[in-house]
Coordinates of C-alpha atoms and ligand atoms in Angstrom, one line a residue:
X16 CA 84.6 230.6 46.4
X17 CA 81.8 233.1 45.8
X18 CA 80.3 230.9 43.0
X19 CA 79.8 228.1 45.6
X20 CA 77.8 230.2 48.0
X21 CA 74.8 230.4 45.6
X22 CA 73.8 226.8 46.2
X23 CA 72.0 226.8 49.5
X24 CA 71.4 223.5 51.2
X25 CA 67.7 223.1 50.4
X26 CA 67.0 219.5 51.1
X27 CA 66.6 218.5 54.7
X28 CA 69.1 215.6 54.3
X29 CA 71.8 217.6 52.4
X30 CA 75.1 217.8 54.3
X31 CA 74.2 214.8 56.4
X32 CA 76.6 211.8 56.6
X33 CA 76.0 208.1 57.1
X34 CA 79.0 206.6 58.9
X35 CA 77.1 204.1 61.0
X36 CA 73.5 203.0 60.8
X37 CA 72.6 205.0 63.9
X38 CA 73.4 208.3 62.1
X39 CA 69.9 208.0 60.8
X40 CA 66.9 207.8 63.2
X41 CA 64.5 204.9 63.0
X42 CA 61.9 207.3 61.4
X43 CA 64.4 208.4 58.8
X44 CA 65.3 204.8 58.0
X45 CA 61.6 203.9 57.8
X46 CA 61.1 206.8 55.4
X47 CA 64.0 205.5 53.2
X48 CA 62.5 202.0 53.2
X49 CA 59.1 203.2 52.2
X50 CA 60.5 205.4 49.5
X51 CA 62.5 202.5 48.2
X52 CA 59.3 200.4 48.0
X53 CA 57.7 203.3 46.0
X54 CA 60.7 203.6 43.6
X55 CA 60.8 199.8 43.0
X56 CA 57.1 199.9 42.2
X57 CA 57.4 202.9 39.9
X58 CA 60.2 201.1 38.0
X59 CA 58.1 197.9 37.8
X60 CA 55.1 199.9 36.6
X61 CA 57.2 201.9 34.1
X62 CA 56.0 205.1 35.7
X63 CA 57.7 208.5 35.3
X64 CA 60.8 208.4 37.6
X65 CA 61.6 212.1 37.5
X66 CA 60.1 212.7 41.0
X67 CA 62.9 210.5 42.4
X68 CA 65.8 212.0 40.3
X69 CA 68.1 214.8 41.4
X70 CA 68.9 216.0 37.8
X71 CA 71.4 218.6 38.9
X72 CA 74.9 218.9 37.5
X73 CA 75.9 221.2 40.4
X74 CA 76.1 218.1 42.6
X75 CA 79.3 216.1 42.3
X76 CA 79.4 212.5 43.5
X77 CA 82.8 210.8 44.1
X78 CA 83.2 207.1 44.4
X79 CA 86.3 206.5 46.4
X80 CA 87.0 202.7 46.8
X81 CA 90.3 202.1 48.4
X82 CA 89.3 198.5 49.1
X83 CA 87.9 196.1 46.5
X84 CA 84.2 196.0 45.9
X85 CA 81.8 194.8 43.3
X86 CA 78.2 195.2 44.5
X87 CA 78.6 198.3 46.6
X88 CA 80.7 200.2 44.0
X89 CA 78.6 199.2 41.0
X90 CA 75.2 199.7 42.7
X91 CA 76.3 203.2 43.8
X92 CA 77.7 203.9 40.4
X93 CA 74.3 203.0 38.9
X94 CA 72.5 204.9 41.6
X95 CA 74.4 208.2 41.0
X96 CA 74.0 207.8 37.2
X97 CA 70.2 207.3 37.8
X98 CA 70.2 210.8 39.4
X99 CA 72.0 212.5 36.5
X100 CA 74.5 214.1 38.7
X101 CA 78.3 214.6 38.1
X102 CA 79.9 211.2 38.6
X103 CA 83.5 210.8 39.4
X104 CA 85.4 207.6 40.1
X105 CA 88.4 208.3 42.2
X106 CA 91.4 206.2 41.2
X107 CA 92.8 205.2 44.6
X108 CA 95.6 203.0 43.0
X109 CA 97.3 206.0 41.2
X110 CA 96.3 208.7 43.7
X111 CA 98.6 210.6 46.1
X112 CA 97.3 208.4 48.9
X113 CA 100.3 206.3 47.8
X114 CA 102.6 209.3 48.5
X115 CA 101.2 209.4 52.0
X116 CA 98.8 212.2 51.4
X117 CA 96.2 212.3 54.2
X118 CA 92.5 211.7 53.7
X119 CA 91.6 215.1 55.0
X120 CA 93.9 216.9 52.5
X121 CA 92.6 214.8 49.6
X122 CA 89.0 215.4 50.4
X123 CA 89.4 219.2 51.0
X124 CA 90.7 219.5 47.5
X125 CA 88.0 217.4 45.9
X126 CA 85.3 219.4 47.8
X127 CA 86.3 222.6 45.9
X128 CA 85.4 221.0 42.5
X129 CA 81.6 221.1 42.9
X130 CA 79.2 223.4 44.7
X131 CA 78.0 220.4 46.7
X132 CA 79.8 217.1 47.0
X133 CA 78.6 213.6 48.0
X134 CA 81.3 211.0 48.7
X135 CA 80.9 207.3 48.8
X136 CA 84.0 205.8 50.5
X137 CA 85.2 202.3 51.2
X138 CA 88.4 201.8 53.1
X139 CA 90.3 199.3 55.1
X140 CA 90.9 202.1 57.6
X141 CA 88.0 202.4 60.1
X142 CA 86.2 205.6 61.0
X143 CA 87.2 207.5 57.9
X144 CA 83.8 209.0 57.1
X145 CA 83.2 210.1 60.7
X146 CA 86.5 211.9 60.7
X147 CA 86.0 213.5 57.3
X148 CA 82.5 214.6 58.2
X149 CA 84.0 216.5 61.1
X150 CA 87.1 217.9 59.3
X151 CA 85.4 218.8 56.1
X152 CA 82.5 220.4 58.1
X153 CA 85.1 222.8 59.5
X154 CA 86.8 223.2 56.2
X155 CA 83.5 224.1 54.5
X156 CA 82.7 226.7 57.2
X157 CA 86.2 228.3 56.7
X158 CA 85.8 228.4 53.0
X159 CA 82.1 229.4 53.0
X160 CA 81.0 226.4 50.9
X161 CA 78.4 223.7 51.4
X162 CA 79.3 221.0 53.8
X163 CA 79.7 217.7 51.8
X164 CA 77.9 214.5 52.6
X165 CA 79.8 211.3 53.3
X166 CA 78.6 207.7 52.9
X167 CA 80.5 204.9 54.5
X168 CA 80.6 202.1 51.9
X169 CA 82.3 199.8 54.4
X170 CA 85.2 200.5 56.6
X171 CA 87.5 197.6 57.7
X172 CA 85.7 195.4 60.2
X173 CA 83.7 198.3 61.6
X174 CA 80.4 199.0 59.8
X175 CA 78.7 198.9 56.4
X176 CA 75.6 201.0 56.9
X177 CA 74.3 200.9 53.3
X178 CA 74.6 197.1 53.3
X179 CA 72.6 197.2 56.6
X180 CA 69.9 199.4 54.9
X181 CA 69.5 197.0 52.0
X182 CA 69.5 194.0 54.3
X183 CA 66.8 195.4 56.5
X184 CA 64.8 196.5 53.5
X185 CA 65.0 192.8 52.2
X186 CA 63.9 191.5 55.6
X187 CA 61.0 193.9 55.6
X188 CA 60.0 192.8 52.1
X189 CA 59.9 189.2 53.2
X190 CA 57.8 190.2 56.2
X191 CA 55.4 192.3 54.1
X192 CA 56.7 195.5 55.8
X193 CA 55.4 194.4 59.2
X194 CA 57.7 195.7 61.9
X195 CA 56.2 194.0 65.0
X196 CA 58.7 191.1 65.2
X197 CA 61.7 189.4 63.6
X198 CA 63.4 186.1 64.5
X199 CA 66.7 186.0 62.7
X200 CA 69.8 183.7 62.7
X201 CA 73.2 185.4 62.1
X202 CA 75.6 182.8 60.8
X203 CA 79.3 182.7 60.0
X204 CA 82.1 185.0 60.8
X205 CA 80.4 187.3 63.3
X206 CA 83.7 188.5 64.6
X207 CA 85.1 190.2 61.5
X208 CA 81.8 190.7 59.6
X209 CA 81.0 194.4 59.7
X210 CA 77.5 193.7 58.2
X211 CA 76.5 191.7 61.3
X212 CA 77.9 194.4 63.6
X213 CA 75.6 197.0 62.0
X214 CA 72.7 194.7 62.8
X215 CA 73.1 195.4 66.5
X216 CA 71.4 198.8 65.7
X217 CA 69.8 198.2 62.3
X218 CA 67.4 195.5 63.5
X219 CA 65.9 198.1 65.9
X220 CA 63.6 198.9 63.0
X221 CA 61.6 195.9 64.3
X222 CA 59.8 196.2 67.6
X223 CA 60.6 192.7 69.0
X224 CA 63.9 191.2 67.9
X225 CA 65.1 187.6 68.5
X226 CA 68.6 186.9 67.4
X227 CA 70.3 183.5 67.2
X228 CA 74.1 183.9 66.8
X229 CA 75.6 180.9 65.1
X230 CA 79.4 180.9 65.1
X231 CA 82.3 178.9 66.7
X232 CA 84.1 180.7 69.5
X233 CA 86.9 182.0 67.3
X234 CA 84.4 183.8 65.1
X235 CA 81.9 184.8 67.8
X236 CA 80.2 188.2 67.9
X237 CA 82.5 190.7 69.7
X238 CA 81.1 191.5 73.3
X239 CA 80.6 195.2 72.4
X240 CA 78.0 194.3 69.8
X241 CA 76.4 191.6 71.9
X242 CA 76.0 194.1 74.8
X243 CA 74.6 196.6 72.3
X244 CA 72.0 194.1 71.2
X245 CA 71.1 193.3 74.8
X246 CA 70.8 197.1 75.6
X247 CA 68.5 197.4 72.6
X248 CA 66.3 194.7 74.2
X249 CA 67.1 191.9 71.7
X250 CA 66.6 188.3 72.9
X251 CA 69.9 186.5 72.1
X252 CA 70.7 182.8 71.9
X253 CA 74.1 181.4 70.9
X254 CA 75.1 178.3 69.1
X255 CA 78.6 177.1 68.0
X256 CA 77.5 175.4 64.8
X257 CA 74.5 175.1 62.4
X258 CA 74.5 171.4 63.3
X259 CA 73.7 172.2 66.9
X260 CA 71.3 174.9 66.0
X261 CA 69.2 172.6 63.8
X262 CA 68.8 170.1 66.7
X263 CA 66.6 172.5 68.6
X264 CA 63.0 173.4 67.6
X265 CA 62.9 177.2 67.3
X266 CA 64.5 177.7 64.0
X267 CA 64.5 181.2 62.6
X268 CA 62.6 182.0 59.3
X269 CA 65.2 184.6 58.4
X270 CA 68.9 183.5 58.1
X271 CA 71.7 185.9 57.4
X272 CA 75.0 184.3 56.4
X273 CA 78.4 186.0 56.2
X274 CA 81.6 184.7 54.6
X275 CA 84.7 183.8 56.6
X276 CA 86.8 186.9 56.2
X277 CA 90.1 184.9 55.8
X278 CA 91.9 188.0 54.7
X279 CA 91.4 189.6 58.2
X280 CA 92.3 186.5 60.2
X281 CA 95.6 185.7 61.9
X282 CA 97.7 182.6 61.2
X283 CA 96.5 181.0 64.4
X284 CA 92.9 181.0 63.3
X285 CA 93.7 180.2 59.6
X286 CA 95.0 176.8 60.7
X287 CA 91.5 175.8 61.5
X288 CA 89.7 177.0 58.4
X289 CA 88.2 173.6 57.5
X290 CA 86.7 173.1 61.0
X291 CA 85.4 176.7 61.2
X292 CA 83.9 176.6 57.7
X293 CA 82.2 173.3 58.4
X294 CA 80.5 174.6 61.5
X295 CA 78.8 177.5 59.6
X296 CA 78.2 175.9 56.1
X297 CA 74.7 174.8 55.3
X298 CA 74.2 171.1 54.3
X299 CA 71.7 169.5 51.9
X300 CA 70.3 167.2 54.6
X301 CA 69.0 170.2 56.6
X302 CA 66.7 171.6 53.9
X303 CA 63.6 169.9 55.1
X304 CA 64.2 171.2 58.7
X305 CA 63.7 174.8 57.5
X306 CA 60.5 176.6 58.4
X307 CA 58.0 177.4 55.7
X308 CA 58.7 180.6 53.8
X309 CA 62.3 180.6 55.2
X310 CA 64.8 182.8 53.4
X311 CA 68.5 182.9 53.4
X312 CA 70.4 186.2 52.9
X313 CA 74.1 187.0 52.4
X314 CA 75.8 190.3 51.8
X315 CA 77.9 188.6 49.1
X316 CA 80.5 187.9 47.7
X317 CA 80.4 184.2 48.6
X318 CA 83.9 182.7 48.8
X319 CA 84.0 180.4 45.8
X320 CA 86.2 177.9 47.7
X321 CA 84.3 177.9 51.0
X322 CA 80.8 179.2 50.3
X323 CA 78.7 179.1 53.5
X324 CA 75.6 179.0 51.3
X325 CA 76.5 176.2 48.8
X326 CA 75.5 176.7 45.2
X327 CA 73.0 173.8 45.2
X328 CA 70.8 176.2 47.2
X329 CA 70.7 178.8 44.4
X330 CA 67.6 177.4 42.7
X331 CA 65.7 176.7 45.9
X332 CA 63.0 178.9 47.6
X333 CA 65.6 179.6 50.3
X334 CA 67.4 182.0 47.9
X335 CA 66.7 185.5 49.2
X336 CA 70.2 186.8 48.4
X337 CA 69.8 187.5 44.7
X338 CA 66.8 189.8 45.3
X339 CA 68.7 191.3 48.3
X340 CA 71.6 192.2 46.1
X341 CA 69.3 193.9 43.6
X342 CA 67.8 195.9 46.5
X343 CA 71.3 197.4 46.9
X344 CA 70.7 199.5 43.8
X345 CA 67.2 200.8 44.9
X346 CA 68.0 201.6 48.5
X347 CA 71.2 203.4 47.5
X348 CA 69.4 205.4 44.8
X349 CA 67.0 206.6 47.4
X350 CA 69.8 207.4 49.9
X351 CA 71.6 209.4 47.2
X352 CA 68.3 211.1 46.4
X353 CA 67.9 212.1 50.1
X354 CA 71.5 213.3 50.6
X355 CA 71.4 215.0 47.2
X356 CA 68.3 217.1 48.2
X357 CA 65.7 215.5 45.9
X358 CA 63.9 213.4 48.5
X359 CA 63.1 214.2 52.1
X360 CA 60.7 217.2 52.0
X361 CA 57.8 215.0 52.9
X362 CA 59.6 213.3 55.8
X363 CA 57.8 213.6 59.1
X364 CA 59.2 212.1 62.2
X365 CA 62.1 212.2 64.6
X366 CA 65.7 213.1 63.6
X367 CA 68.6 211.6 65.5
X368 CA 68.8 212.9 69.1
X369 CA 72.1 214.7 69.1
X370 CA 71.6 216.4 72.4
X371 CA 73.8 214.7 74.9
X372 CA 72.3 214.2 78.4
X373 CA 74.2 216.5 80.8
X374 CA 76.1 214.4 83.2
X375 CA 77.3 215.9 86.5
X376 CA 80.5 214.1 87.2
X377 CA 82.0 216.6 89.6
X378 CA 80.0 216.4 92.8
X379 CA 80.5 218.8 95.6
X380 CA 80.2 216.8 98.9
X381 CA 78.2 218.8 101.5
X382 CA 77.8 216.4 104.5
X383 CA 81.4 215.7 105.6
X384 CA 83.1 216.2 108.9
X385 CA 85.8 218.8 108.7
X386 CA 87.0 218.8 112.3
X387 CA 89.9 216.4 111.9
X388 CA 93.4 217.5 110.8
X389 CA 93.7 214.5 108.6
X390 CA 96.1 215.3 105.7
X391 CA 99.8 215.5 106.0
X392 CA 102.7 216.7 103.9
X393 CA 105.5 214.3 104.9
X394 CA 105.0 214.2 108.7
X395 CA 103.6 217.7 108.9
X396 CA 99.7 218.3 108.6
X397 CA 98.6 220.2 105.6
X398 CA 97.6 223.7 106.8
X399 CA 96.5 225.2 103.5
X400 CA 96.3 223.7 100.0
X401 CA 94.8 220.9 98.0
X402 CA 94.7 217.1 98.8
X403 CA 93.7 214.7 96.1
X404 CA 92.6 211.5 97.9
X405 CA 91.3 208.0 96.9
X406 CA 93.4 208.0 93.7
X407 CA 92.9 204.6 92.0
X408 CA 91.3 203.2 95.2
X409 CA 90.9 199.5 95.3
X410 CA 93.3 198.9 92.3
X411 CA 96.7 197.2 92.6
X412 CA 99.6 199.2 94.0
X413 CA 101.5 199.6 90.6
X414 CA 98.3 200.9 89.0
X415 CA 97.8 203.4 91.8
X416 CA 101.3 204.7 91.3
X417 CA 100.6 205.0 87.5
X418 CA 97.6 207.2 88.3
X419 CA 99.7 209.4 90.6
X420 CA 102.5 209.9 88.1
X421 CA 100.0 210.5 85.3
X422 CA 98.1 213.1 87.4
X423 CA 101.3 214.9 88.2
X424 CA 102.6 214.9 84.7
X425 CA 99.5 215.8 82.8
X426 CA 98.3 218.4 85.2
X427 CA 101.9 219.8 85.5
X428 CA 101.9 219.6 89.3
X429 CA 105.6 220.6 89.6
X430 CA 105.1 222.1 93.0
X431 CA 106.2 221.4 96.6
X432 CA 104.2 218.3 97.4
X433 CA 104.2 214.8 98.7
X434 CA 102.4 211.7 97.4
X435 CA 102.2 208.0 98.3
X436 CA 100.1 204.8 98.3
X437 CA 98.4 204.0 101.5
X438 CA 96.2 201.4 103.0
X439 CA 92.8 202.7 103.9
X440 CA 92.0 201.6 107.4
X441 CA 88.3 202.0 106.8
X442 CA 88.0 199.2 104.2
X443 CA 91.5 197.7 103.8
X444 CA 91.9 198.9 100.2
X445 CA 94.9 200.7 98.8
X446 CA 94.6 204.3 97.5
X447 CA 96.9 207.1 96.3
X448 CA 97.1 210.5 98.0
X449 CA 98.7 213.7 96.6
X450 CA 99.2 216.6 99.0
X451 CA 99.7 220.0 97.4
X452 CA 100.3 222.5 100.2
X453 CA 100.2 226.2 99.2
X454 CA 98.2 225.4 96.0
X455 CA 95.2 227.7 96.4
X456 CA 93.2 227.2 93.2
X457 CA 92.0 224.1 91.4
X458 CA 89.6 225.4 88.8
X459 CA 86.8 223.5 87.0
X460 CA 88.8 222.9 83.9
X461 CA 91.6 221.2 86.0
X462 CA 89.0 219.2 87.9
X463 CA 87.5 218.0 84.6
X464 CA 91.0 216.9 83.5
X465 CA 91.5 215.2 86.8
X466 CA 88.3 213.3 86.3
X467 CA 89.7 211.9 83.1
X468 CA 93.1 211.1 84.6
X469 CA 92.2 209.8 88.1
X470 CA 88.4 209.1 88.1
X471 CA 86.7 208.4 91.3
X472 CA 89.2 210.4 93.4
X473 CA 88.2 213.1 95.9
X474 CA 89.6 216.6 95.9
X475 CA 89.9 218.4 99.3
X476 CA 90.5 222.1 99.8
X477 CA 92.2 222.7 103.1
X478 CA 92.2 226.0 105.0
X479 CA 93.8 226.3 108.5
X480 CA 94.2 222.5 108.6
X481 CA 90.6 221.8 108.0
X482 CA 88.8 220.5 104.9
X483 CA 86.5 223.4 103.8
X484 CA 85.4 222.0 100.5
X485 CA 85.3 218.4 99.2
X486 CA 84.6 217.2 95.7
X487 CA 84.0 213.6 94.4
X488 CA 85.4 213.4 90.9
X489 CA 83.7 210.7 88.8
X490 CA 84.3 209.2 85.4
X491 CA 83.6 211.8 82.7
X492 CA 81.2 210.9 79.9
X493 CA 83.9 211.6 77.3
X494 CA 87.7 211.9 77.2
X495 CA 89.4 214.0 74.6
X496 CA 91.8 216.9 74.2
X497 CA 94.7 215.0 75.8
X498 CA 98.0 214.4 74.0
X499 CA 98.5 211.3 76.0
X500 CA 95.5 209.3 74.7
X501 CA 95.0 207.2 71.6
X502 CA 92.8 204.6 70.1
X503 CA 94.5 201.2 70.2
X504 CA 92.9 199.8 67.1
X505 CA 95.8 199.9 64.5
X506 CA 93.2 200.1 61.7
X507 CA 91.5 203.2 63.2
X508 CA 91.9 206.5 61.4
X509 CA 92.9 208.1 64.7
X510 CA 95.6 205.5 65.5
X511 CA 98.9 207.4 65.7
X512 CA 100.6 205.1 63.2
X513 CA 98.1 206.3 60.6
X514 CA 99.3 209.9 60.8
X515 CA 95.9 211.3 59.8
X516 CA 95.8 213.7 62.7
X517 CA 92.3 212.7 63.7
X518 CA 91.9 213.9 67.2
X519 CA 91.4 210.9 69.6
X520 CA 88.0 211.0 71.3
X521 CA 86.3 208.5 73.6
X522 CA 82.8 208.1 74.9
X523 CA 82.2 206.3 78.2
X524 CA 79.8 203.3 78.3
X525 CA 77.5 202.3 81.2
X526 CA 80.2 199.7 82.1
X527 CA 82.9 202.4 82.4
X528 CA 84.6 201.2 79.3
X529 CA 85.5 203.7 76.5
X530 CA 84.5 203.6 72.9
X531 CA 86.5 205.3 70.2
X532 CA 84.3 207.9 68.4
X533 CA 85.6 206.8 65.0
X534 CA 85.9 203.0 65.0
X535 CA 83.8 202.1 68.0
X536 CA 86.5 200.0 69.5
X537 CA 85.9 199.4 73.1
X538 CA 88.8 200.1 75.5
X539 CA 89.3 199.6 79.2
X540 CA 89.9 202.9 80.8
X541 CA 93.6 202.1 81.4
X542 CA 94.1 201.3 77.7
X543 CA 93.2 204.6 76.2
X544 CA 96.2 206.2 77.9
X545 CA 99.7 206.1 76.4
X546 CA 101.5 206.8 79.6
Ligands
LIG26 N1 78.3 193.2 50.1 C1 79.3 193.9 49.7 O1 79.8 194.9 50.3 O2 79.9 193.5 48.5 P1 81.1 194.2 47.8 O3 82.3 193.9 48.6 O4 81.2 193.5 46.4 O5 80.8 195.6 47.6

């Protein structure tokens, strides 16, 4: 591996990955958009393009398309060829993926073929590039080679960040690169469409964002992305059909259509295709209601049987989608230039904030009364030991029992003890209590585990029948490192049925739900557990 150590990561974007649009800061995205504008102009003006080109055969690019693609694949293929770098097209159909080889094994091997590798990956499986970015980062460290860069070229119904980049670039072009305000209508299959999910963050490039969501209930935007839009300060309105949207006065000058992703729908929804399609398909009689300068966009492909933008609109001024598709080539050429180390040295601005705010979720309670001999083991008061109180407080009795059994099993509390579900006389709510006499220590690591297993409980340390220390154990900001948790999205790379060995990892939201690190699926706390 010595030969690979000579290539030091010179460019400031080398080794970075783009799994979701937020992997780049707003300043970095703005840099990419302005560079794209310059590249387009340089091409139009027939200028020397060498300042944009990588021109380095040490850099190996791999296009790995496990799901069909025309635009993304071909625009990336042209983009990497523009840079004169080593270009490989991975044949997923004949690869050992079909002999159940894992993604991690495959990419570890490919990574040893070039001093620096850049992967462009499309999969049905969600969260692949985030997992590979982590796994291959460790592999590169072990092998003493450069960490590769990964670009998510669309993963299942999760995200499509490079489509998001070309979409935002196209909106900016329409708005003469003014970032102060955008009013946009998102129309079509907002449930399955990953390109509209990416908009919950991508539209933050604009300072004021008004979003009109137009979709029947069955195809509505998932609550997670709607909450994200709200948290990002977007003003949201919802309509169940274009017909109802057209009836009101504030019609957006930017429309973004998506196709109905019939291949991802269940039989129950497919029965209603005609009705669903009709509600999000534009009709000729509405053309005159469109505001001046209005443009329609679409990530393409259009479904030739059910096009939400009918072909009679192709020759009208509403057609923004053809230029949008062309922008895919330019924005991707700039992205490859950044990750390949050619562009980025003149970047000034903020990088993504990776420092996580320290959250204190284990709180020592100072002002409690310790005079009462309150805890018992059976009928006998606990003289010395630990009592875990308020387990699952306020939940139903079976759920509280689940918390108790889970706590005992995962923390290995195979000691003399008693436990039960009791009615709290203070507020009439049920709670679980575990009494662990003779247990002297309950260290911080165990308390952190307890926070994940039985959040919002209290832990009491008893000496001579009195509580001498009390801790309130709150929800932790992340839950990981447990054999008993898993993402429940069957299409996630970390789902157990995928056998990819991606370690399950969840982040807590403000609403005390948990988001999978790989696929962003939102789980209720209870659902992340397998026991
Ligand atoms: N917009 C888009 O992702 O198109 P392809 O599926 O053809 O790549």
